[in-house]
Structure formats: structure tokens, C-alpha cells
């Protein structure tokens, strides 16, 4: 069974840092791009970042560019989101979601989502 | 303000049919595949439709979707109380950075 399990969320002060992890199982991890998508309380979905299967290509939403870094360790079947200079508006549930190709693509949609991890930025 | 526009809410009685619209532009829906996601209360989003009109295995054929120009539509026939959820459309926007996904604001479906 394909599964994604996020961890690393928590309460952090404005300006602080946090690293999220997403552990994957049930598929050949390196063959698929991975996304991070967030959802602020009571709001819709906002795409954050994507990384290709090899890790060689990364893309970011303008709202997080320069502050967040996506990476992956294919030997550990895990994708990460390093978040720095956190702001109140980064407060959200963060989901990792599996792409359907090794490169970032709209084809196939985001087929599998984790249960999410909550990040709260507050003093 | 979301790049893709959806109605905030729709409602219908059990057994009826409901449609949810998703409006965009030539740089997103007009030039890319659309996918739809169902988010039941308190849970993660789930892929419902991909590539405009394809259903993943396990998704009932009560759910269908189409795309025309810069708009897409999700249809649910034979509504069930278990269909009460938020529904989001998503695609990529070529005017933004590469592989930049955009979503609609979501539509809350109430089954009366």
C-alpha cells in the first residue's frame, strides 16, 4: 500500500525554523516527484514546493522562495521541507503529495497525500 | 484570492446531481490538465479526477469531470450523505514559475 507519513510540525516563534519530513512507503520512491502543499486554518490548498525524483530539480511558490528548501534522501525514502524565517502566515497543515512522474508534471495529478503535519507560527 | 475560481458552496438532496465549476485562464486551465480533490471533514485531500476526466481506481463512476476552454466542471450524480466534503480543482499555471500548481478556493458540498 502506498503511504506517506509527515512529521516535524509544531509550535515555533516568528523568525524561527522547522524541518518537516515525509516518509514514503509502498512504491519506488526515486521514480516520483514529491510535492508539499499547505492549508491554512479554514482556507484552501496552497502549493508550496516540488522536487524531482532525482532531487535535481526544485521549484517553489513565490510566498516561500528564499525561505524554504525542499530536499530528498532516496536512500531513506524521505522528502524534507526546511523552513526558515517563519511568519504567522506560514501557519498551516502541511501535506506531502506524490506526483505521478519522475519530473514535476501536472499530468496524473497528485495521487497520494499524507495525513499532514501542523505548523503553528506564533509568539 | 485563489487563481482558480470555484463557488464557495453548493447543496443538493440525496440522489440528486450537483455540478461544481472551476474557472481559470489560458495560462492555467486553458493549457494544462485539471485534477479534482475531495477533502472529507478532518482528513487529507484525496485525488478524485486527474487529467481532466480520468478516475483513479476505486473512485465510483458517480464522479465525472470535463474541461472546456478555460473552465472545468466536476459532476456528482446520485448524491450520498458521504459525499459531503470540500472539493478543490487544481492545475499548473504557465505564467508562474515552472511546475507551479494553483488550486481553486474550494467548494463545500452539503447534502441536504
Tab-separated table of C-alpha atoms in Angstrom:
chain	number	residue	atom	x	y	z
A	1	UNK	CA	0.000	0.000	0.000
A	2	UNK	CA	1.316	3.427	-0.940
A	3	UNK	CA	1.675	5.582	2.169
A	4	UNK	CA	3.080	8.967	3.093
A	5	UNK	CA	3.658	9.958	6.699
A	6	UNK	CA	4.581	13.531	7.615
A	7	UNK	CA	6.248	14.588	10.837
A	8	UNK	CA	8.113	17.508	12.333
A	9	UNK	CA	5.351	20.034	12.791
A	10	UNK	CA	4.913	22.052	15.942
A	11	UNK	CA	4.782	25.484	17.520
A	12	UNK	CA	7.560	27.882	16.547
A	13	UNK	CA	8.122	31.576	17.134
A	14	UNK	CA	8.144	34.066	14.257
A	15	UNK	CA	11.555	34.088	12.651
A	16	UNK	CA	12.218	30.534	13.745
A	17	UNK	CA	12.956	27.389	11.768
A	18	UNK	CA	11.462	23.943	11.435
A	19	UNK	CA	12.165	20.873	9.311
A	20	UNK	CA	9.324	18.714	8.112
A	21	UNK	CA	9.783	15.127	6.969
A	22	UNK	CA	7.635	12.889	4.822
A	23	UNK	CA	8.404	9.170	4.904
A	24	UNK	CA	7.177	7.191	1.916
A	25	UNK	CA	6.470	3.500	1.528
A	26	UNK	CA	4.844	1.135	-0.940
A	27	UNK	CA	6.413	2.484	-4.121
A	28	UNK	CA	9.788	3.111	-5.749
A	29	UNK	CA	10.384	6.482	-4.175
A	30	UNK	CA	13.096	7.749	-6.511
A	31	UNK	CA	10.803	7.324	-9.530
A	32	UNK	CA	8.428	10.064	-8.482
A	33	UNK	CA	8.427	13.792	-7.902
A	34	UNK	CA	7.155	14.895	-4.499
A	35	UNK	CA	5.187	17.986	-3.559
A	36	UNK	CA	4.488	19.929	-0.407
A	37	UNK	CA	1.048	21.546	-0.207
A	38	UNK	CA	-0.252	23.521	2.761
A	39	UNK	CA	-3.660	24.506	4.063
A	40	UNK	CA	-4.082	27.407	6.466
A	41	UNK	CA	-6.854	27.055	9.050
A	42	UNK	CA	-10.222	27.234	7.324
A	43	UNK	CA	-8.619	28.019	3.984
A	44	UNK	CA	-7.954	26.306	0.689
A	45	UNK	CA	-4.941	24.447	-0.643
A	46	UNK	CA	-1.703	26.259	-1.468
A	47	UNK	CA	1.096	24.537	-3.338
A	48	UNK	CA	4.470	25.144	-1.661
A	49	UNK	CA	7.196	23.240	-3.478
A	50	UNK	CA	8.085	20.247	-5.632
A	51	UNK	CA	11.221	18.168	-6.135
A	52	UNK	CA	12.010	15.769	-8.963
A	53	UNK	CA	12.716	12.105	-8.358
A	54	UNK	CA	16.466	12.565	-8.526
A	55	UNK	CA	16.357	15.720	-6.451
A	56	UNK	CA	17.962	17.692	-9.242
A	57	UNK	CA	15.014	19.968	-9.928
A	58	UNK	CA	13.237	22.006	-7.303
A	59	UNK	CA	10.544	24.661	-7.605
A	60	UNK	CA	8.903	26.943	-5.070
A	61	UNK	CA	5.891	29.160	-4.639
A	62	UNK	CA	6.816	32.831	-4.519
A	63	UNK	CA	5.466	33.037	-0.975
A	64	UNK	CA	8.204	30.733	0.329
A	65	UNK	CA	11.049	31.206	-2.146
A	66	UNK	CA	14.281	32.024	-0.366
A	67	UNK	CA	12.934	30.836	2.992
A	68	UNK	CA	12.015	27.188	2.404
A	69	UNK	CA	14.179	24.421	0.947
A	70	UNK	CA	12.895	21.105	-0.337
A	71	UNK	CA	15.199	18.088	-0.450
A	72	UNK	CA	15.012	14.325	-0.506
A	73	UNK	CA	17.015	11.315	0.579
A	74	UNK	CA	16.127	8.461	-1.749
A	75	UNK	CA	18.061	6.000	0.404
A	76	UNK	CA	15.651	6.791	3.233
A	77	UNK	CA	12.541	7.228	1.069
A	78	UNK	CA	12.024	10.609	2.666
A	79	UNK	CA	11.375	14.124	1.440
A	80	UNK	CA	12.053	17.146	3.606
A	81	UNK	CA	10.952	20.747	3.846
A	82	UNK	CA	13.360	23.009	5.692
A	83	UNK	CA	11.515	26.145	6.724
A	84	UNK	CA	13.310	29.258	7.956
A	85	UNK	CA	12.326	32.837	8.750
A	86	UNK	CA	8.860	31.578	9.581
A	87	UNK	CA	5.969	34.006	9.631
A	88	UNK	CA	2.487	33.878	11.123
A	89	UNK	CA	1.081	33.381	7.629
A	90	UNK	CA	3.018	30.111	7.331
A	91	UNK	CA	0.704	28.612	9.943
A	92	UNK	CA	-0.971	25.664	8.227
A	93	UNK	CA	-1.297	21.943	7.904
A	94	UNK	CA	1.492	20.793	5.600
A	95	UNK	CA	0.841	17.822	3.353
A	96	UNK	CA	3.273	15.927	1.184
A	97	UNK	CA	1.781	14.612	-2.029
A	98	UNK	CA	3.156	12.210	-4.606
A	99	UNK	CA	3.414	13.168	-8.249
A	100	UNK	CA	2.888	10.633	-10.999
A	101	UNK	CA	6.158	11.106	-12.871
A	102	UNK	CA	9.821	11.409	-12.048
A	103	UNK	CA	9.791	15.050	-13.139
A	104	UNK	CA	7.338	17.622	-11.811
A	105	UNK	CA	4.245	17.484	-14.007
A	106	UNK	CA	0.583	18.333	-13.967
A	107	UNK	CA	-0.273	15.052	-15.668
A	108	UNK	CA	-1.636	12.479	-13.299
A	109	UNK	CA	-2.362	14.985	-10.574
A	110	UNK	CA	-1.211	14.396	-7.012
A	111	UNK	CA	-2.246	10.806	-6.497
A	112	UNK	CA	-1.371	10.146	-2.872
A	113	UNK	CA	-1.388	12.506	0.098
A	114	UNK	CA	-0.118	12.129	3.619
A	115	UNK	CA	-2.229	12.888	6.673
A	116	UNK	CA	-0.483	16.219	7.222
A	117	UNK	CA	1.543	17.828	9.982
A	118	UNK	CA	0.541	21.068	11.679
A	119	UNK	CA	2.857	24.067	11.834
A	120	UNK	CA	1.894	26.966	14.085
A	121	UNK	CA	3.939	30.146	13.997
A	122	UNK	CA	3.156	32.277	17.000
A	123	UNK	CA	4.852	34.088	19.846
B	1	UNK	CA	-7.708	35.248	-3.675
B	2	UNK	CA	-7.256	31.949	-5.498
B	3	UNK	CA	-6.060	31.805	-9.097
B	4	UNK	CA	-8.852	29.358	-9.941
B	5	UNK	CA	-12.418	30.360	-9.097
B	6	UNK	CA	-14.905	27.959	-7.557
B	7	UNK	CA	-18.285	28.623	-5.955
B	8	UNK	CA	-17.891	28.631	-2.159
B	9	UNK	CA	-20.740	26.219	-1.642
B	10	UNK	CA	-23.271	24.027	-3.376
B	11	UNK	CA	-26.038	21.874	-1.985
B	12	UNK	CA	-28.466	19.244	-3.165
B	13	UNK	CA	-30.606	16.451	-1.818
B	14	UNK	CA	-29.556	12.799	-1.688
B	15	UNK	CA	-29.925	11.105	-5.042
B	16	UNK	CA	-29.699	14.333	-6.978
B	17	UNK	CA	-26.934	15.616	-9.225
B	18	UNK	CA	-24.635	18.524	-8.472
B	19	UNK	CA	-22.003	20.281	-10.538
B	20	UNK	CA	-19.048	22.319	-9.315
B	21	UNK	CA	-17.358	24.771	-11.648
B	22	UNK	CA	-13.725	25.818	-11.770
B	23	UNK	CA	-12.794	28.862	-13.801
B	24	UNK	CA	-9.293	29.860	-14.796
B	25	UNK	CA	-7.403	31.369	-17.690
B	26	UNK	CA	-5.405	30.453	-20.763
B	27	UNK	CA	-2.213	30.150	-18.709
B	28	UNK	CA	-3.600	27.507	-16.372
B	29	UNK	CA	-6.751	25.537	-17.210
B	30	UNK	CA	-6.615	26.572	-20.848
B	31	UNK	CA	-3.213	24.984	-21.325
B	32	UNK	CA	-2.962	22.223	-18.716
B	33	UNK	CA	-4.695	19.167	-17.354
B	34	UNK	CA	-7.068	19.688	-14.444
B	35	UNK	CA	-7.397	17.460	-11.404
B	36	UNK	CA	-10.030	17.420	-8.679
B	37	UNK	CA	-9.599	16.587	-4.992
B	38	UNK	CA	-12.101	15.605	-2.341
B	39	UNK	CA	-11.424	16.538	1.263
B	40	UNK	CA	-13.740	14.908	3.762
B	41	UNK	CA	-14.031	16.721	7.120
B	42	UNK	CA	-10.852	16.422	9.154
B	43	UNK	CA	-8.967	14.411	6.557
B	44	UNK	CA	-6.332	14.933	3.881
B	45	UNK	CA	-7.286	15.693	0.276
B	46	UNK	CA	-7.827	12.705	-1.985
B	47	UNK	CA	-7.431	12.592	-5.761
B	48	UNK	CA	-10.838	12.266	-7.383
B	49	UNK	CA	-10.177	13.093	-11.034
B	50	UNK	CA	-6.942	13.568	-12.969
B	51	UNK	CA	-6.085	14.672	-16.491
B	52	UNK	CA	-9.430	16.468	-16.882
B	53	UNK	CA	-11.704	13.453	-16.855
B	54	UNK	CA	-9.955	10.296	-15.631
B	55	UNK	CA	-10.862	8.496	-12.433
B	56	UNK	CA	-8.245	6.709	-10.311
B	57	UNK	CA	-9.071	3.135	-9.479
B	58	UNK	CA	-11.562	2.937	-6.640
B	59	UNK	CA	-13.353	6.189	-7.452
B	60	UNK	CA	-17.010	5.471	-8.284
B	61	UNK	CA	-18.316	6.416	-11.701
B	62	UNK	CA	-20.817	8.698	-9.949
B	63	UNK	CA	-17.971	11.198	-10.137
B	64	UNK	CA	-17.138	12.667	-13.528
B	65	UNK	CA	-15.474	15.793	-14.852
B	66	UNK	CA	-14.880	17.707	-18.029
B	67	UNK	CA	-12.907	20.667	-19.323
B	68	UNK	CA	-13.772	23.224	-21.926
B	69	UNK	CA	-11.522	26.147	-22.731
B	70	UNK	CA	-10.540	27.850	-19.514
B	71	UNK	CA	-13.132	26.161	-17.310
B	72	UNK	CA	-13.627	22.743	-15.784
B	73	UNK	CA	-16.607	21.082	-14.174
B	74	UNK	CA	-16.995	18.289	-11.665
B	75	UNK	CA	-20.285	16.409	-11.617
B	76	UNK	CA	-21.546	14.087	-8.928
B	77	UNK	CA	-24.642	12.047	-9.651
B	78	UNK	CA	-26.712	10.051	-7.173
B	79	UNK	CA	-25.548	12.172	-4.243
B	80	UNK	CA	-24.915	10.390	-0.963
B	81	UNK	CA	-24.508	11.867	2.501
B	82	UNK	CA	-20.952	10.563	2.467
B	83	UNK	CA	-20.164	12.925	-0.394
B	84	UNK	CA	-20.335	15.905	1.959
B	85	UNK	CA	-16.870	17.378	1.654
B	86	UNK	CA	-14.796	20.196	0.270
B	87	UNK	CA	-13.834	19.853	-3.380
B	88	UNK	CA	-10.815	21.535	-4.943
B	89	UNK	CA	-9.716	21.874	-8.548
B	90	UNK	CA	-6.031	22.173	-9.375
B	91	UNK	CA	-3.688	22.609	-12.291
B	92	UNK	CA	-0.385	24.243	-13.193
B	93	UNK	CA	-0.006	27.847	-14.256
B	94	UNK	CA	2.479	28.540	-17.029
B	95	UNK	CA	2.700	32.245	-16.167
B	96	UNK	CA	4.273	31.413	-12.827
B	97	UNK	CA	7.458	29.519	-12.117
B	98	UNK	CA	7.812	26.110	-13.710
B	99	UNK	CA	5.682	23.316	-12.268
B	100	UNK	CA	3.764	25.863	-10.201
B	101	UNK	CA	0.483	24.378	-9.089
B	102	UNK	CA	-2.583	26.513	-8.410
B	103	UNK	CA	-5.820	25.480	-6.745
B	104	UNK	CA	-9.338	26.784	-6.527
B	105	UNK	CA	-10.569	28.123	-3.227
B	106	UNK	CA	-12.656	25.036	-2.676
B	107	UNK	CA	-16.370	24.285	-2.789
B	108	UNK	CA	-18.210	22.961	0.234
B	109	UNK	CA	-20.810	20.389	-0.791
B	110	UNK	CA	-23.759	19.975	1.528
B	111	UNK	CA	-26.076	17.023	1.001
B	112	UNK	CA	-29.383	18.177	2.430
